[in-house]
Coordinates of C-alpha atoms in Angstrom, one line a residue:
Chain A
M27 CA 123.5 65.9 86.9
N28 CA 123.0 65.8 90.5
A29 CA 120.0 64.8 92.2
R30 CA 118.9 68.4 92.7
S31 CA 119.2 69.5 89.3
A32 CA 117.3 66.0 88.2
C33 CA 114.6 67.4 90.4
R34 CA 114.4 70.5 88.5
G35 CA 111.8 72.0 86.0
R36 CA 109.4 69.8 84.6
L37 CA 111.9 67.4 84.1
A38 CA 110.5 65.8 87.1
L39 CA 107.4 65.2 85.5
L40 CA 109.0 63.8 83.0
A41 CA 111.2 61.5 84.9
A42 CA 108.0 60.3 86.5
A43 CA 106.3 59.8 83.4
V44 CA 109.0 57.7 81.6
G45 CA 109.7 56.1 84.9
L46 CA 112.9 57.3 85.9
A47 CA 114.0 57.5 89.6
G48 CA 115.6 60.3 91.0
C49 CA 112.6 62.9 92.2
T50 CA 110.5 60.7 94.0
Q51 CA 112.9 59.3 96.4
H52 CA 110.6 59.7 99.7
G53 CA 108.5 56.9 97.8
A54 CA 105.6 59.6 97.2
S55 CA 104.9 61.2 93.7
P56 CA 105.2 64.4 93.1
P57 CA 102.5 66.8 93.6
P58 CA 100.1 67.9 90.3
A59 CA 101.4 70.7 88.9
A60 CA 98.8 73.6 88.4
T61 CA 99.4 74.1 85.0
A62 CA 100.7 70.6 84.1
R63 CA 101.3 70.3 80.4
V64 CA 101.1 67.6 78.2
L65 CA 104.7 66.8 77.3
P66 CA 106.2 65.9 74.3
A67 CA 108.2 62.2 74.9
A68 CA 111.9 63.6 75.1
P69 CA 114.7 62.1 77.0
A70 CA 115.8 64.7 78.9
A71 CA 115.2 68.6 78.9
V72 CA 117.1 70.4 76.3
A73 CA 119.7 72.8 77.6
F74 CA 119.5 76.5 76.1
T75 CA 120.7 79.5 76.9
P76 CA 119.1 83.1 76.1
P77 CA 121.0 85.6 74.0
P78 CA 122.5 88.5 76.3
R79 CA 120.8 91.7 76.8
R80 CA 123.4 93.7 74.7
A81 CA 122.0 91.2 71.6
I82 CA 118.7 93.3 71.5
P83 CA 119.1 94.5 67.6
D84 CA 119.0 98.3 67.2
D85 CA 116.0 98.0 65.1
A86 CA 112.0 98.4 64.9
F87 CA 111.8 95.2 66.5
G88 CA 114.5 95.6 68.9
A89 CA 112.3 99.0 70.4
V90 CA 109.5 96.7 71.0
V91 CA 111.6 93.9 72.5
R92 CA 112.9 97.0 75.0
Q93 CA 109.4 98.0 76.1
G94 CA 108.8 94.5 76.8
E95 CA 111.7 94.3 78.7
A96 CA 110.4 97.6 80.7
L97 CA 107.0 96.3 81.1
F98 CA 108.6 92.9 82.6
T99 CA 110.8 95.0 85.1
R100 CA 108.4 98.0 85.7
T101 CA 105.1 96.5 85.3
G102 CA 103.2 99.3 87.5
Q103 CA 104.9 102.2 86.1
A104 CA 104.9 100.9 82.4
A105 CA 101.4 100.0 82.3
P106 CA 99.5 101.2 85.2
Q107 CA 96.1 100.5 83.5
F108 CA 96.5 97.0 84.0
V109 CA 98.4 96.5 87.3
G110 CA 96.3 96.5 90.6
N111 CA 99.4 95.9 93.1
A112 CA 102.9 96.7 94.0
L113 CA 104.4 93.9 92.5
T114 CA 106.2 93.4 89.0
C115 CA 106.6 90.3 86.3
Q116 CA 110.3 90.3 87.6
N117 CA 109.7 90.1 91.0
C118 CA 108.3 85.9 90.5
H119 CA 110.8 85.7 87.3
L120 CA 113.9 86.5 88.2
D121 CA 116.6 88.6 86.2
A122 CA 114.0 89.9 84.0
G123 CA 112.7 86.4 82.9
R124 CA 115.8 85.0 82.2
L125 CA 116.7 82.8 85.1
A126 CA 116.3 79.0 84.9
D127 CA 114.2 77.8 87.5
S128 CA 111.9 81.1 87.6
A129 CA 109.8 80.4 84.9
P130 CA 111.8 81.9 82.6
L131 CA 110.0 83.1 79.4
W132 CA 112.3 81.6 77.1
A133 CA 111.0 78.3 78.2
A134 CA 107.4 79.8 78.3
W135 CA 107.6 80.9 74.6
V136 CA 108.3 77.4 73.1
G137 CA 105.9 75.9 75.4
Y138 CA 102.7 77.5 74.2
P139 CA 100.0 76.8 72.5
V140 CA 99.3 74.8 75.7
Y141 CA 95.8 72.9 77.1
R142 CA 95.8 74.1 80.5
S143 CA 93.4 72.7 83.2
K144 CA 92.7 76.2 84.9
T145 CA 91.3 77.2 81.4
G146 CA 89.5 74.2 80.1
H147 CA 91.2 74.9 76.8
V148 CA 94.1 75.3 74.4
N149 CA 96.1 78.6 75.8
T150 CA 98.2 80.7 73.4
F151 CA 100.9 82.7 74.8
A152 CA 99.0 85.7 74.8
E153 CA 96.2 84.3 76.7
R154 CA 98.8 83.2 79.5
L155 CA 100.0 86.9 79.6
Q156 CA 96.7 88.2 80.3
G157 CA 96.0 85.7 83.2
C158 CA 99.3 87.0 84.7
F159 CA 97.9 90.5 84.9
R160 CA 94.2 89.4 86.0
F161 CA 95.7 87.4 89.0
S162 CA 99.4 87.6 89.6
M163 CA 99.3 91.5 88.9
N164 CA 95.8 91.5 90.3
G165 CA 94.9 93.8 87.4
K166 CA 92.9 93.5 84.6
A167 CA 93.7 91.8 81.4
P168 CA 95.1 93.8 78.6
P169 CA 92.7 93.2 75.5
L170 CA 94.2 90.9 72.9
G171 CA 96.2 92.8 70.4
D172 CA 97.3 95.4 72.8
P173 CA 100.4 97.1 72.4
V174 CA 101.6 95.8 76.1
L175 CA 100.8 92.3 75.1
V176 CA 102.9 92.7 71.8
A177 CA 105.9 94.0 73.6
L178 CA 105.9 91.4 76.2
E179 CA 105.1 88.5 73.4
S180 CA 108.1 90.1 71.1
Y181 CA 110.4 90.0 74.2
S182 CA 109.4 86.8 74.9
Y183 CA 110.1 85.7 71.7
W184 CA 113.1 87.6 71.2
M185 CA 114.6 85.7 74.5
A186 CA 114.1 82.0 72.9
T187 CA 116.1 83.0 69.9
G188 CA 117.2 79.9 68.5
A189 CA 115.5 77.6 70.9
P190 CA 113.8 74.3 69.5
T191 CA 110.0 74.9 69.9
H192 CA 107.1 72.5 71.3
V193 CA 110.1 70.9 73.9
T194 CA 110.3 71.5 77.8
L195 CA 113.9 73.1 78.0
A196 CA 115.8 72.7 80.9
G197 CA 114.9 75.2 83.9
A198 CA 111.4 75.8 82.3
G199 CA 108.4 76.6 85.1
Y200 CA 109.6 76.3 88.9
P201 CA 111.3 73.3 89.9
I202 CA 108.8 70.5 91.0
L203 CA 110.0 69.5 94.7
P204 CA 109.3 65.8 96.1
Q205 CA 106.6 65.4 98.8
P206 CA 108.2 66.9 101.9
E207 CA 109.1 64.3 104.6
Q208 CA 106.5 65.6 107.1
T209 CA 103.3 67.1 106.1
P210 CA 103.9 70.9 105.8
D211 CA 103.1 72.8 108.8
R212 CA 102.5 76.4 109.3
V213 CA 103.9 76.6 112.7
R214 CA 107.3 75.7 111.5
G215 CA 106.9 77.9 108.2
K216 CA 106.5 81.0 110.2
A217 CA 109.5 80.1 112.1
V218 CA 111.5 79.6 108.5
Y219 CA 109.6 82.9 107.5
T220 CA 110.9 84.8 111.0
A221 CA 114.1 83.5 110.3
K222 CA 115.0 83.8 106.8
C223 CA 112.4 86.1 104.9
S224 CA 111.4 88.7 107.2
I225 CA 114.6 90.9 107.2
C226 CA 113.4 91.7 103.6
H227 CA 109.8 91.0 103.1
G228 CA 109.0 92.5 106.6
A229 CA 107.2 90.9 109.6
E230 CA 104.1 91.1 108.4
G231 CA 104.7 90.2 104.7
R232 CA 104.0 93.3 103.5
G233 CA 107.4 94.4 102.3
R234 CA 109.5 96.8 103.3
E235 CA 110.3 100.4 102.3
A236 CA 113.4 102.2 101.9
W237 CA 114.5 105.9 100.2
G238 CA 110.9 106.7 100.3
R239 CA 109.6 103.9 98.0
L240 CA 109.0 99.7 98.2
A241 CA 112.1 98.1 98.1
F242 CA 111.2 94.3 99.2
P243 CA 108.0 93.1 97.4
P244 CA 105.0 92.1 99.8
L245 CA 104.0 88.4 99.8
W246 CA 100.5 88.7 100.9
G247 CA 98.2 91.9 102.4
P248 CA 96.2 94.4 99.7
D249 CA 99.2 94.8 97.5
S250 CA 100.5 91.6 96.7
F251 CA 99.2 88.7 94.0
N252 CA 95.5 88.0 94.3
W253 CA 93.8 84.4 95.6
G254 CA 93.4 83.3 91.8
A255 CA 97.5 83.3 91.3
G256 CA 99.4 80.6 90.6
M257 CA 101.7 81.6 93.4
G258 CA 99.0 80.7 95.8
N259 CA 99.7 77.1 94.7
V260 CA 101.6 75.7 97.7
N261 CA 103.6 73.5 95.3
L262 CA 104.3 76.2 93.1
A263 CA 105.1 78.6 95.7
A264 CA 107.6 76.0 97.4
G265 CA 109.5 75.3 94.1
F266 CA 109.9 79.3 94.0
I267 CA 111.0 79.8 96.9
K268 CA 113.3 76.6 96.9
A269 CA 115.0 77.6 93.9
N270 CA 115.2 81.7 94.7
M271 CA 114.9 82.4 98.0
P272 CA 116.3 83.8 100.0
L273 CA 117.1 86.1 97.4
G274 CA 120.7 85.2 96.0
N275 CA 121.4 82.1 98.0
G276 CA 118.6 80.2 96.2
W277 CA 118.8 76.1 96.9
S278 CA 119.9 77.1 100.2
L279 CA 116.6 75.8 102.0
S280 CA 115.8 72.0 102.5
D281 CA 112.6 70.7 100.6
Q282 CA 110.7 70.7 104.2
E283 CA 111.7 74.2 104.8
A284 CA 110.5 75.4 101.8
W285 CA 107.1 73.7 102.0
D286 CA 106.6 74.7 105.4
V287 CA 107.3 78.5 104.5
A288 CA 105.3 78.1 101.2
L289 CA 102.3 76.9 102.9
Y290 CA 102.2 79.8 105.5
V291 CA 102.7 82.8 103.1
D292 CA 99.8 81.0 100.9
S293 CA 97.7 80.7 104.6
Q294 CA 97.4 84.4 104.8
E295 CA 94.7 87.2 103.3
R296 CA 95.4 88.4 99.9
P297 CA 93.3 90.2 97.5
Q298 CA 89.8 88.4 96.3
D299 CA 89.8 86.1 93.5
P300 CA 88.6 87.7 90.4
R301 CA 86.5 85.0 89.8
Y302 CA 84.7 84.8 93.2
T303 CA 81.0 84.1 92.8
G304 CA 79.9 85.8 96.0
D305 CA 80.7 83.0 98.2
V306 CA 83.6 81.2 99.1
A307 CA 82.8 77.6 99.6
E308 CA 81.4 77.7 96.1
T309 CA 84.7 79.8 94.6
R310 CA 86.6 77.1 96.3
A311 CA 84.6 74.1 94.9
R312 CA 84.7 75.7 91.2
F313 CA 88.5 77.1 91.3
H314 CA 90.4 75.5 93.9
D315 CA 89.5 72.4 94.3
T316 CA 93.2 71.1 95.0
P317 CA 94.8 70.3 98.1
M318 CA 97.6 73.1 97.0
S319 CA 95.2 75.8 97.4
M320 CA 94.3 77.1 100.8
Y321 CA 91.7 79.3 99.7
G322 CA 88.3 78.4 101.6
R323 CA 90.4 76.8 104.4
V324 CA 89.7 77.3 107.8
V325 CA 93.2 78.8 109.5
D326 CA 93.1 79.5 113.2
G327 CA 89.0 80.0 112.9
H328 CA 89.4 82.0 109.9
V329 CA 88.0 81.3 106.5
L330 CA 90.5 82.6 104.3
G331 CA 89.3 84.4 101.4
S332 CA 86.2 85.6 103.7
V333 CA 88.0 89.0 104.6
A334 CA 89.9 89.3 101.2
P335 CA 90.1 92.6 100.1
Q336 CA 88.2 93.3 96.4
A337 CA 90.3 91.9 93.5
G338 CA 91.7 94.4 91.3
A339 CA 93.3 97.9 91.7
R340 CA 92.9 100.1 94.7
P341 CA 93.9 103.4 95.4
R342 CA 97.5 103.7 96.8
P343 CA 98.0 106.0 99.8
P344 CA 101.2 108.1 98.7
S345 CA 104.5 106.2 100.0
A346 CA 106.5 109.0 100.2
D347 CA 106.7 109.4 104.1
R348 CA 110.7 110.3 103.9
P349 CA 110.6 112.9 101.1
A350 CA 113.5 114.0 101.6
A351 CA 115.1 110.5 100.7
A352 CA 112.7 110.3 97.9
A353 CA 113.7 113.3 96.2
F354 CA 117.1 112.2 96.7
V355 CA 116.8 108.9 94.9
R356 CA 114.8 111.0 92.6
R357 CA 117.6 113.5 91.7
R358 CA 120.4 110.9 91.8
G359 CA 118.3 108.7 89.2
R360 CA 119.2 111.3 86.8
A361 CA 122.8 111.7 87.3
A362 CA 123.9 108.4 88.1
P363 CA 123.4 105.0 86.2
A364 CA 121.3 103.5 89.3
T365 CA 117.6 105.0 88.8
P366 CA 114.5 104.4 91.3
Q367 CA 114.2 101.1 89.5
P368 CA 117.4 99.7 89.5
R369 CA 117.5 96.6 87.5
T370 CA 115.7 98.1 84.3
T371 CA 118.6 100.7 83.5
K372 CA 120.2 99.8 80.2
E373 CA 123.9 98.5 80.0
Q374 CA 125.7 101.7 79.3
P375 CA 127.3 101.7 76.1
Chain B
M134 CA 139.2 116.9 121.8
R135 CA 137.3 120.2 121.7
T136 CA 139.4 121.2 118.8
V137 CA 138.8 118.3 117.3
R138 CA 134.8 118.6 117.7
R139 CA 134.7 122.1 116.5
R140 CA 136.6 121.3 113.2
A141 CA 133.9 118.6 112.3
L142 CA 131.2 120.8 113.0
G143 CA 132.9 123.5 111.0
A144 CA 133.4 121.4 108.2
A145 CA 129.6 120.6 108.4
F146 CA 130.5 116.7 108.8
V147 CA 128.5 116.2 111.9
F148 CA 125.0 116.5 111.7
V149 CA 124.2 114.9 114.7
T150 CA 126.3 115.2 117.9
G151 CA 125.1 115.6 121.8
P152 CA 124.0 112.0 122.3
A153 CA 125.8 110.4 119.8
L154 CA 129.2 111.1 121.1
Q155 CA 128.4 109.8 124.7
A156 CA 126.9 106.5 125.7
Q157 CA 126.8 104.7 128.9
G158 CA 129.7 107.1 130.1
V159 CA 131.9 106.2 127.2
D160 CA 133.8 109.0 125.5
A161 CA 133.7 108.2 121.7
V162 CA 135.6 111.2 120.6
Q163 CA 138.6 110.8 123.0
I164 CA 138.8 106.8 121.7
V165 CA 138.6 108.0 118.2
M166 CA 141.4 111.0 118.4
H167 CA 143.8 109.0 121.1
G168 CA 142.4 105.5 121.8
N169 CA 141.2 104.2 124.8
G170 CA 144.6 104.1 126.7
R171 CA 144.5 100.0 126.9
G172 CA 145.7 99.3 123.4
A173 CA 143.4 100.5 121.1
H174 CA 145.1 103.0 118.5
A175 CA 143.1 106.2 117.6
C176 CA 140.5 105.2 114.8
A177 CA 141.5 108.5 113.1
A178 CA 145.0 107.6 112.6
C179 CA 143.9 105.1 110.1
H180 CA 140.1 106.0 109.4
G181 CA 141.1 109.5 109.0
N182 CA 139.9 112.5 111.4
H183 CA 136.2 112.4 109.9
A184 CA 136.3 108.7 109.5
E185 CA 136.1 109.4 105.8
G186 CA 139.3 106.4 105.3
N187 CA 141.8 106.4 102.8
R188 CA 140.8 105.0 99.4
L189 CA 144.7 104.2 98.3
A190 CA 145.5 102.0 101.5
G191 CA 141.9 100.3 101.0
I192 CA 140.9 101.6 104.8
P193 CA 136.8 102.2 104.6
H194 CA 135.4 105.0 105.7
L195 CA 133.3 104.7 108.5
A196 CA 131.1 107.5 108.5
G197 CA 127.6 107.1 107.7
L198 CA 127.4 103.3 108.1
P199 CA 124.5 102.0 110.0
D200 CA 125.6 101.8 113.8
A201 CA 124.1 98.3 114.0
Y202 CA 126.2 97.1 111.3
L203 CA 129.6 98.6 112.5
T204 CA 128.7 96.9 116.0
R205 CA 128.2 93.6 114.0
Q206 CA 131.9 94.3 112.6
L207 CA 133.5 95.2 115.5
T208 CA 132.4 92.4 117.6
H209 CA 133.3 89.9 114.5
F210 CA 137.0 91.5 114.6
R211 CA 136.9 91.3 118.6
A212 CA 135.7 87.2 118.3
E213 CA 138.4 87.1 115.4
A214 CA 135.8 86.0 113.2
R215 CA 136.8 88.6 110.8
D216 CA 140.4 88.5 109.4
N217 CA 142.5 91.8 109.9
P218 CA 145.5 91.6 112.2
S219 CA 145.2 95.7 113.4
M220 CA 141.8 95.5 113.7
Q221 CA 141.6 92.0 115.7
V222 CA 144.2 93.8 118.2
I223 CA 142.3 97.0 118.5
A224 CA 138.7 95.4 119.0
H225 CA 140.2 93.1 121.6
T226 CA 140.8 95.9 123.8
L227 CA 137.4 97.5 123.0
T228 CA 134.5 96.8 125.7
P229 CA 131.2 96.1 124.6
A230 CA 129.9 99.6 125.8
E231 CA 133.0 101.5 123.7
I232 CA 131.9 99.4 120.7
V233 CA 128.5 100.8 120.9
A234 CA 129.3 104.2 121.8
L235 CA 132.0 104.2 118.8
A236 CA 129.3 102.7 116.3
R237 CA 126.6 105.2 116.9
Y238 CA 129.4 108.0 117.0
F239 CA 130.6 107.1 113.3
A240 CA 126.9 106.6 112.3
A241 CA 126.2 110.1 112.9
L242 CA 128.8 111.5 110.8
A243 CA 127.9 112.6 107.0
P244 CA 130.1 110.2 104.9
P245 CA 132.6 111.7 102.6
P246 CA 132.5 112.7 98.9
P247 CA 132.8 110.0 96.2
A248 CA 136.0 109.2 94.4
S249 CA 136.4 111.9 91.7
V250 CA 135.6 110.6 88.2
T251 CA 138.7 109.9 86.3
A252 CA 137.4 107.2 84.2
P253 CA 133.6 106.3 83.4
P254 CA 133.0 103.1 85.6
P255 CA 133.2 99.8 83.3
A256 CA 130.1 98.4 81.8
L257 CA 130.3 95.3 83.7
G258 CA 130.3 96.8 87.0
I259 CA 127.5 99.0 86.1
A260 CA 125.4 95.8 84.5
L261 CA 126.1 93.9 88.0
A262 CA 125.2 96.4 90.2
V263 CA 122.2 97.4 88.5
Q264 CA 120.9 94.3 86.6
G265 CA 122.7 91.4 88.5
R266 CA 123.7 88.4 86.5
G267 CA 121.6 85.1 86.3
A268 CA 121.2 83.7 90.1
V269 CA 123.6 86.6 91.3
P270 CA 121.1 89.5 92.2
A271 CA 121.6 93.0 91.2
C272 CA 123.7 94.5 94.0
A273 CA 120.9 97.5 94.2
A274 CA 118.6 95.0 95.3
C275 CA 119.9 94.9 98.4
H276 CA 122.4 98.0 98.6
G277 CA 120.1 100.0 97.2
P278 CA 119.9 102.1 94.3
G279 CA 123.8 103.3 93.4
G280 CA 124.7 101.6 96.7
V281 CA 123.3 104.2 99.2
G282 CA 122.3 100.9 102.1
L283 CA 119.2 99.9 103.2
G284 CA 118.5 99.7 106.8
D285 CA 120.9 98.1 109.5
E286 CA 121.5 95.1 107.5
F287 CA 122.6 96.0 104.2
P288 CA 125.3 98.6 104.5
P289 CA 126.2 101.6 101.9
L290 CA 128.7 100.6 99.2
A291 CA 128.5 104.0 97.7
G292 CA 131.8 106.1 97.6
Q293 CA 133.7 103.2 99.5
S294 CA 137.2 102.8 98.8
A295 CA 137.6 100.2 95.6
L296 CA 140.5 98.3 96.9
Y297 CA 138.7 97.8 100.0
I298 CA 135.6 96.7 98.2
R299 CA 137.5 94.2 96.2
R300 CA 139.4 93.0 99.8
Q301 CA 135.8 92.1 101.1
L302 CA 134.4 90.1 98.4
E303 CA 137.8 88.1 98.4
A304 CA 137.9 87.6 101.9
W305 CA 134.3 86.1 101.5
Q306 CA 135.8 84.2 98.6
Q307 CA 138.5 83.0 101.0
G308 CA 136.3 82.5 103.9
R309 CA 138.0 85.4 105.9
R310 CA 134.9 87.1 106.7
P311 CA 131.5 85.9 108.4
P312 CA 129.1 85.3 105.8
G313 CA 126.6 88.1 107.3
P314 CA 123.0 88.1 107.7
L315 CA 121.5 84.7 106.6
G316 CA 124.7 84.1 104.8
L317 CA 123.6 86.3 102.0
M318 CA 126.7 88.4 101.0
G319 CA 129.1 85.2 101.5
A320 CA 126.9 83.1 99.0
I321 CA 127.0 85.8 96.2
A322 CA 130.8 86.6 96.7
R323 CA 131.7 83.3 96.0
R324 CA 130.0 83.8 92.8
L325 CA 131.9 86.7 91.3
T326 CA 134.6 86.7 89.0
A327 CA 138.1 88.5 89.4
A328 CA 136.9 90.7 86.5
E329 CA 133.6 91.5 88.1
I330 CA 135.0 92.2 91.3
A331 CA 137.2 94.9 90.0
A332 CA 134.3 96.4 87.8
V333 CA 131.8 96.6 90.6
A334 CA 134.2 97.8 93.0
A335 CA 135.4 100.8 90.5
Y336 CA 131.7 101.7 90.2
Y337 CA 130.8 101.7 93.6
E338 CA 133.6 104.2 94.6
Q339 CA 132.5 106.8 92.5
Q340 CA 129.0 106.7 93.5
P341 CA 128.0 109.6 95.9
A342 CA 126.8 108.3 99.6
I343 CA 123.8 109.7 101.6
P344 CA 123.3 110.2 105.2
V345 CA 122.6 107.2 107.1
A346 CA 119.1 108.4 107.9
A347 CA 117.9 108.7 104.3
A348 CA 118.6 105.0 103.7
S349 CA 116.8 103.9 106.9
S350 CA 114.1 101.2 106.2
K351 CA 111.0 100.1 107.8
D352 CA 108.3 97.2 107.0
V353 CA 105.7 98.3 105.0
P354 CA 102.6 99.0 107.6

């Protein structure tokens, strides 16, 4: 196992806990994970491969599993009542929640219930999903037992078929990067962003559109995740970016670049934290009391969070400014296997 | 040259003409049909009168590819960074102004129809194009649904010769083609298996292309 893979996932925490060298080569301890779990003592993370898509059973359970996959990959279309931004679950959990080091669902499923400092109590998996809707999707939490949660739970449970439980599987969560050599810096981060990210996410971080609709997701601004989301923690964003971005070329940035660009992205305005108390400083003290959150910090004379758009759904302007292209894509969507949401089309038999 | 232009218009292949044909005093149509007189053969001899390419010979269609993309490729051939003996020789004799004019000319042509469907595309090709495989993203994430293309950076694959697509992916695997913007395409190609390459190439050859303007892209305001 090389140094890189030794640093992946919660393995890094484990390594630190049991006194292994490897991920702390700069002499600093890894930053605290926002969702630190109490891990069972294990010598090494267990390897696991989820079953292939085509193994979803063709029965009543399988039908709900497929609903779960559709919810995960086309969240706004499949559950508009609970979604308040332009993102999908898959945007941050790649390959429909299957990809290691992208907080995959199969690894998450076997890690709950768990105590989370964010909520101060033992969370069930369903509660975790509720949090994703409220924060990452800037929407509303589906009530416990809602068919949306049942479908997502079924999808996750199916994906963990055959996995041992209450263990940290290799590739769980996002990798925990060692502290960078230099303190993360927004100016350097902006340079990384311009060179390696803006081609897809746009110069202003709002994403890019083509064929009359969104082609690449927004990283900040009113249609992205809100201030309460996990991705707003610089360490989690750095881990995600290191392993998964630029798309298709993960692990190509240096740790320093990943930290710098994560700080830059997380120092931009986005929808308000839904737990907002009416006062930014107080909200920071209660919910963002970590060096990993930029909420309430002063950046270029601006207090982050002070002009954040209200949390929750906002009326979206019609995006079809190129109606011809949109109509074309709709038409061909029916004729060809590629639909407007490319990755969600089922494999043809 | 006259006849050529009329023929092209008659076939409704050209939907932008005028300014696209002449840039900085270069007559693109003249070069396309007759060469530039300094060693560049007529492009049409290989790429076809309507730049529709030649599927069986693995010669790409150029019609409707983004002009910035075409310029980039001709510059790569000229610098011998992209491998292909005939194209390198040709690109060497082209001036930068000729390259720009030719790229604009081809970008304005309507793309050819896709290959007729003799067999449905292989499931493996559809899966890779539409869903991806693990750390290999879906091709559609960058090349658009059905490979219609996305802006200047991500060229369309729809309707392109399968043999040509396969050769490009192999060229990246063997380091014979520059990896492109951010090294994205080189990194992806290196992770594909031979079976995946054949399957995904067959899939894209059958997809209908759309005019370049419809695949244009901009930042979300």
